[in-house]
PDB file of C-alpha atoms in Angstrom:
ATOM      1  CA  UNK A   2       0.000   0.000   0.000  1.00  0.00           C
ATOM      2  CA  UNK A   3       1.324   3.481  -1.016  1.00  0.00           C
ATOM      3  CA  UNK A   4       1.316   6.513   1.516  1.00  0.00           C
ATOM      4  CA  UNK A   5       1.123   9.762   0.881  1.00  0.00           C
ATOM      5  CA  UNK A   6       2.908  12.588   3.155  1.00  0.00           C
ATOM      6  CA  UNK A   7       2.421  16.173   2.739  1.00  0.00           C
ATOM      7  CA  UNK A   8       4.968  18.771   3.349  1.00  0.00           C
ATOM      8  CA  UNK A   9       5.155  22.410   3.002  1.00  0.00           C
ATOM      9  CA  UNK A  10       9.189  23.466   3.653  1.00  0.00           C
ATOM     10  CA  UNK A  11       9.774  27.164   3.103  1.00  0.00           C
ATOM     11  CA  UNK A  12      10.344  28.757  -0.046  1.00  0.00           C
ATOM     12  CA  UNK A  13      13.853  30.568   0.439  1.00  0.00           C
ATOM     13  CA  UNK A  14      14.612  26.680   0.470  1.00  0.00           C
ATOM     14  CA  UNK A  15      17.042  24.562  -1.241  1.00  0.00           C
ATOM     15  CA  UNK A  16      14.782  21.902  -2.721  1.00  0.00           C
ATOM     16  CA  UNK A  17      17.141  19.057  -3.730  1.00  0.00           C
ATOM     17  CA  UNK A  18      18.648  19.771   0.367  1.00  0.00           C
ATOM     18  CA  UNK A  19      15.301  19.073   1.576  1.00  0.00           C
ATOM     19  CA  UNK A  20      14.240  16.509  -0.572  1.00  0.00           C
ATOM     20  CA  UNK A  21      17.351  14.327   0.363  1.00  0.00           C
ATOM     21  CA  UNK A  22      16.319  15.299   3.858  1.00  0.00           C
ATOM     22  CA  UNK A  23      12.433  13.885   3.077  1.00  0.00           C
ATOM     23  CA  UNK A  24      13.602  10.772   1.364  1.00  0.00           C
ATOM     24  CA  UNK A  25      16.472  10.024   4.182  1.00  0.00           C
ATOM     25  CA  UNK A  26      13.515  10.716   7.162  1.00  0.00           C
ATOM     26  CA  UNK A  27      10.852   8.078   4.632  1.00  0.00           C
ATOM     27  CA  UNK A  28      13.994   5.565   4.952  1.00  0.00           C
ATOM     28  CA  UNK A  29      14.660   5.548   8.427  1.00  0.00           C
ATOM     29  CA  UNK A  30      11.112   4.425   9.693  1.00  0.00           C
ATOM     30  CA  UNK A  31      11.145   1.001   9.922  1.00  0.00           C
ATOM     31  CA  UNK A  32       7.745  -0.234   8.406  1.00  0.00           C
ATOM     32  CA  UNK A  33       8.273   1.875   5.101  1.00  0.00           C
ATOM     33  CA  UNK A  34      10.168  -0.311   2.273  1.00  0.00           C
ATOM     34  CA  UNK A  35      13.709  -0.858   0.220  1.00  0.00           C
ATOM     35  CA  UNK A  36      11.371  -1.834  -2.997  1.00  0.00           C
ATOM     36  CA  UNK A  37       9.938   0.176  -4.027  1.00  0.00           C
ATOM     37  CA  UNK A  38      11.301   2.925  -2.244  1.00  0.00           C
ATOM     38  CA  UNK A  39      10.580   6.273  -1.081  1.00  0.00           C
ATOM     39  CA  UNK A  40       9.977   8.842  -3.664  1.00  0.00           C
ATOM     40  CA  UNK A  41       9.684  12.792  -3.210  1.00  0.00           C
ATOM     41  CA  UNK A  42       6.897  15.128  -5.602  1.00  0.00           C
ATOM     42  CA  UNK A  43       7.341  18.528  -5.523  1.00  0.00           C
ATOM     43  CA  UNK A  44       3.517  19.576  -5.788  1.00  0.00           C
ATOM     44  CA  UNK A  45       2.814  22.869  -6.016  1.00  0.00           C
ATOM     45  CA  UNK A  46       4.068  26.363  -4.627  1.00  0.00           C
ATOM     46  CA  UNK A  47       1.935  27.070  -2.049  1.00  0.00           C
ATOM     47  CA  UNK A  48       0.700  30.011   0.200  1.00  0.00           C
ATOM     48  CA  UNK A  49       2.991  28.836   3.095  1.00  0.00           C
ATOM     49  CA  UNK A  50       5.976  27.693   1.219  1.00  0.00           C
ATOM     50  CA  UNK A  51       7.159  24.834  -1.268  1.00  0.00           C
ATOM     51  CA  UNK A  52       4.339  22.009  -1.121  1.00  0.00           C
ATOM     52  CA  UNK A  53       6.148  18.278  -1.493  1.00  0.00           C
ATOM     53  CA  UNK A  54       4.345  14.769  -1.001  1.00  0.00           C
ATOM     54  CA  UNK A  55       6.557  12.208   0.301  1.00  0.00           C
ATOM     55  CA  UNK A  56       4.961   8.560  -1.428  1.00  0.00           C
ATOM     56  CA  UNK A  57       6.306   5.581   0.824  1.00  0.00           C
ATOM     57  CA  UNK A  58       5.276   1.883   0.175  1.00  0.00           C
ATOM     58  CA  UNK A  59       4.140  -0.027   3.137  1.00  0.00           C
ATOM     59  CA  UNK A  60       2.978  -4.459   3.257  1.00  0.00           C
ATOM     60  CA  UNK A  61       0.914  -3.979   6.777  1.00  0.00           C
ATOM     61  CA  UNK A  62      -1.830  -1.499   6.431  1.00  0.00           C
ATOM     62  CA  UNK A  63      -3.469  -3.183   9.045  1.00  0.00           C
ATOM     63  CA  UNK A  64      -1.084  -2.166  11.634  1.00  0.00           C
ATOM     64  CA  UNK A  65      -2.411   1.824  10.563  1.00  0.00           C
ATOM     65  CA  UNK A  66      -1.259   3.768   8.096  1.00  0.00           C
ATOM     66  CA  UNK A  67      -1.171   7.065  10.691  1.00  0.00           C
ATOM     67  CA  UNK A  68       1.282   5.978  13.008  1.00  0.00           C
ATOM     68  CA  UNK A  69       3.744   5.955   9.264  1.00  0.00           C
ATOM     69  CA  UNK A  70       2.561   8.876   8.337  1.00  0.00           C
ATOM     70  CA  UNK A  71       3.598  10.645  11.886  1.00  0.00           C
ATOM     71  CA  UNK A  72       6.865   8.693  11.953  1.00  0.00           C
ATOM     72  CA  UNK A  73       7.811   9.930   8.488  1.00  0.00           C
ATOM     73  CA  UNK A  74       6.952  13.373  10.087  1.00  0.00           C
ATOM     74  CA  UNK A  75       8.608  13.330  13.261  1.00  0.00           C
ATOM     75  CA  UNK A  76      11.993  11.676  11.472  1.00  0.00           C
ATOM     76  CA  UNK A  77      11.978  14.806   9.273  1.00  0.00           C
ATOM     77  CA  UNK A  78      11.185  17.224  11.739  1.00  0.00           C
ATOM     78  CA  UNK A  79      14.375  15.748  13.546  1.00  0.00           C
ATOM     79  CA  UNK A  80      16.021  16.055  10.461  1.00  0.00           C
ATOM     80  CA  UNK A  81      14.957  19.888   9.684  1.00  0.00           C
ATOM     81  CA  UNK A  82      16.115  21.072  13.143  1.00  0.00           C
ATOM     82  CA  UNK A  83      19.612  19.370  12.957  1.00  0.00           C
ATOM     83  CA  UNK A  84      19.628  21.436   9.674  1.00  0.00           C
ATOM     84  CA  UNK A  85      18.638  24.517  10.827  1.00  0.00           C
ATOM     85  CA  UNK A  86      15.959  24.387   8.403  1.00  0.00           C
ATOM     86  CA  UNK A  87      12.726  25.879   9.960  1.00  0.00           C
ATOM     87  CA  UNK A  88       9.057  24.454   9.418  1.00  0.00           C
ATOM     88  CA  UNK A  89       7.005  27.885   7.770  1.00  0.00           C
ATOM     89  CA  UNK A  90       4.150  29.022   9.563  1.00  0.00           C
ATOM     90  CA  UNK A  91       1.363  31.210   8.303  1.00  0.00           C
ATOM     91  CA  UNK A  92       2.357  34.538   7.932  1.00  0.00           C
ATOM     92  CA  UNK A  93       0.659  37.515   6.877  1.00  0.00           C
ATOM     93  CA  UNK A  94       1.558  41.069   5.347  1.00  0.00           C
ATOM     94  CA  UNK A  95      -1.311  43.839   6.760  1.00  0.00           C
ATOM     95  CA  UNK A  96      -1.526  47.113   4.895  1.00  0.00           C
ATOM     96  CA  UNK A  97      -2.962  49.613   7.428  1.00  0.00           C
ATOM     97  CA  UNK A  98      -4.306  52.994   6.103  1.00  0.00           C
ATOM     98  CA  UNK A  99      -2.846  56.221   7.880  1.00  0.00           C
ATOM     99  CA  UNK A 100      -5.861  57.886   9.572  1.00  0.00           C
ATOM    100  CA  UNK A 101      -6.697  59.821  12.675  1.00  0.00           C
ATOM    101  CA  UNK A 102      -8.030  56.364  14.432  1.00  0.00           C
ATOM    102  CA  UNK A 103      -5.175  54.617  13.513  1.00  0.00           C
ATOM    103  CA  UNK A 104      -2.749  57.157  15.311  1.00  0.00           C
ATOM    104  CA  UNK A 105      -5.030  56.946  17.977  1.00  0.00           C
ATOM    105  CA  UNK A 106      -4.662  53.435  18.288  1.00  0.00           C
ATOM    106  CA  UNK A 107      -0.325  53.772  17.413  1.00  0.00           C
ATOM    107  CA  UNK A 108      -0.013  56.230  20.341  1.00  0.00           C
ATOM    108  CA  UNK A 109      -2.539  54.349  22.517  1.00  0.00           C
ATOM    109  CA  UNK A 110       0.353  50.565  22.221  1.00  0.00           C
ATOM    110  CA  UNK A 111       2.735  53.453  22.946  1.00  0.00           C
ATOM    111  CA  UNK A 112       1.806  54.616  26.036  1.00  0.00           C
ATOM    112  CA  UNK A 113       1.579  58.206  25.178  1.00  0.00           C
ATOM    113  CA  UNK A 114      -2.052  58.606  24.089  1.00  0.00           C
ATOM    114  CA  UNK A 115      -4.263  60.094  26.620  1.00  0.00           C
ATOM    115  CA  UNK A 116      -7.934  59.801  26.808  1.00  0.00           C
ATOM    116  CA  UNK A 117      -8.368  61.932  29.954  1.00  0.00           C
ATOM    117  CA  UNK A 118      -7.094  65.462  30.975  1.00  0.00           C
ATOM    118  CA  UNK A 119      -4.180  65.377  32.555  1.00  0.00           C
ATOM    119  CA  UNK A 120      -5.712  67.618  35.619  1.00  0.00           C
ATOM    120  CA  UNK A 121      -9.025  65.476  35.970  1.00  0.00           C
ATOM    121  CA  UNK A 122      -8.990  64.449  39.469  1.00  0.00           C
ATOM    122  CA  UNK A 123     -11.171  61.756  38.693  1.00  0.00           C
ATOM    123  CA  UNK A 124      -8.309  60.231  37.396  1.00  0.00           C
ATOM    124  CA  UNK A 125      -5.537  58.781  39.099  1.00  0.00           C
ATOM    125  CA  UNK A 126      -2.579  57.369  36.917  1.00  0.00           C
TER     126      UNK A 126
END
């Protein structure tokens, strides 16, 4: 039985460096076979990063299919981090507008804003 791993690596990588890396971390879990072996797709750029599928061949898919799917995964995040190569996260770019509320709120994080006069006794700082 053929399983299918997905894995999104980040795109400032060096694809054939991970791809060793994916196909070395298929090979080291024990269940996943010599013949055929491992094989490494690169699928598609995606939003996060580089999208890859790792395709391993199993004989017992009665023993779970999971379990070689997270063991593949673990091995490579083991694999990454002795690298130095970092797993990408979702990351996001926000264009804010420049407007009177938006100061507000800039000075406000600051510190500096104040919503009170300075000589209300009603308010103690």
């Amino acid at each position: 039985m053929r399983i299918q791993v997905s894995v999104v690596m980040p795109c400032a990588c060096d694809i054939e460096r991970v791809e060793h890396l994916m196909l070395d971390a298929a090979k080291s879990v024990k269940r996943v076979l010599t013949a055929p072996p491992p094989t490494v797709w690169l699928d598609s750029f995606a939003e996060r990063g580089v999208s890859f599928v790792i395709h391993v061949w199993i004989t017992d898919p009665e023993e779970g299919v999971g379990n070689v799917r997270s063991d593949v995964l673990k091995a490579l995040w083991r694999l990454m981090r002795e690298q130095g190569i970092e797993v990408p996260y979702p990351q996001r770019d926000l264009n804010v507008r420049d407007t009177e509320t938006m100061r507000d709120v800039i000075e406000a994080l600051r510190g500096t804003h104040q919503t009170h006069s300075p000589t209300d006794p009603s308010v103690s700082t």
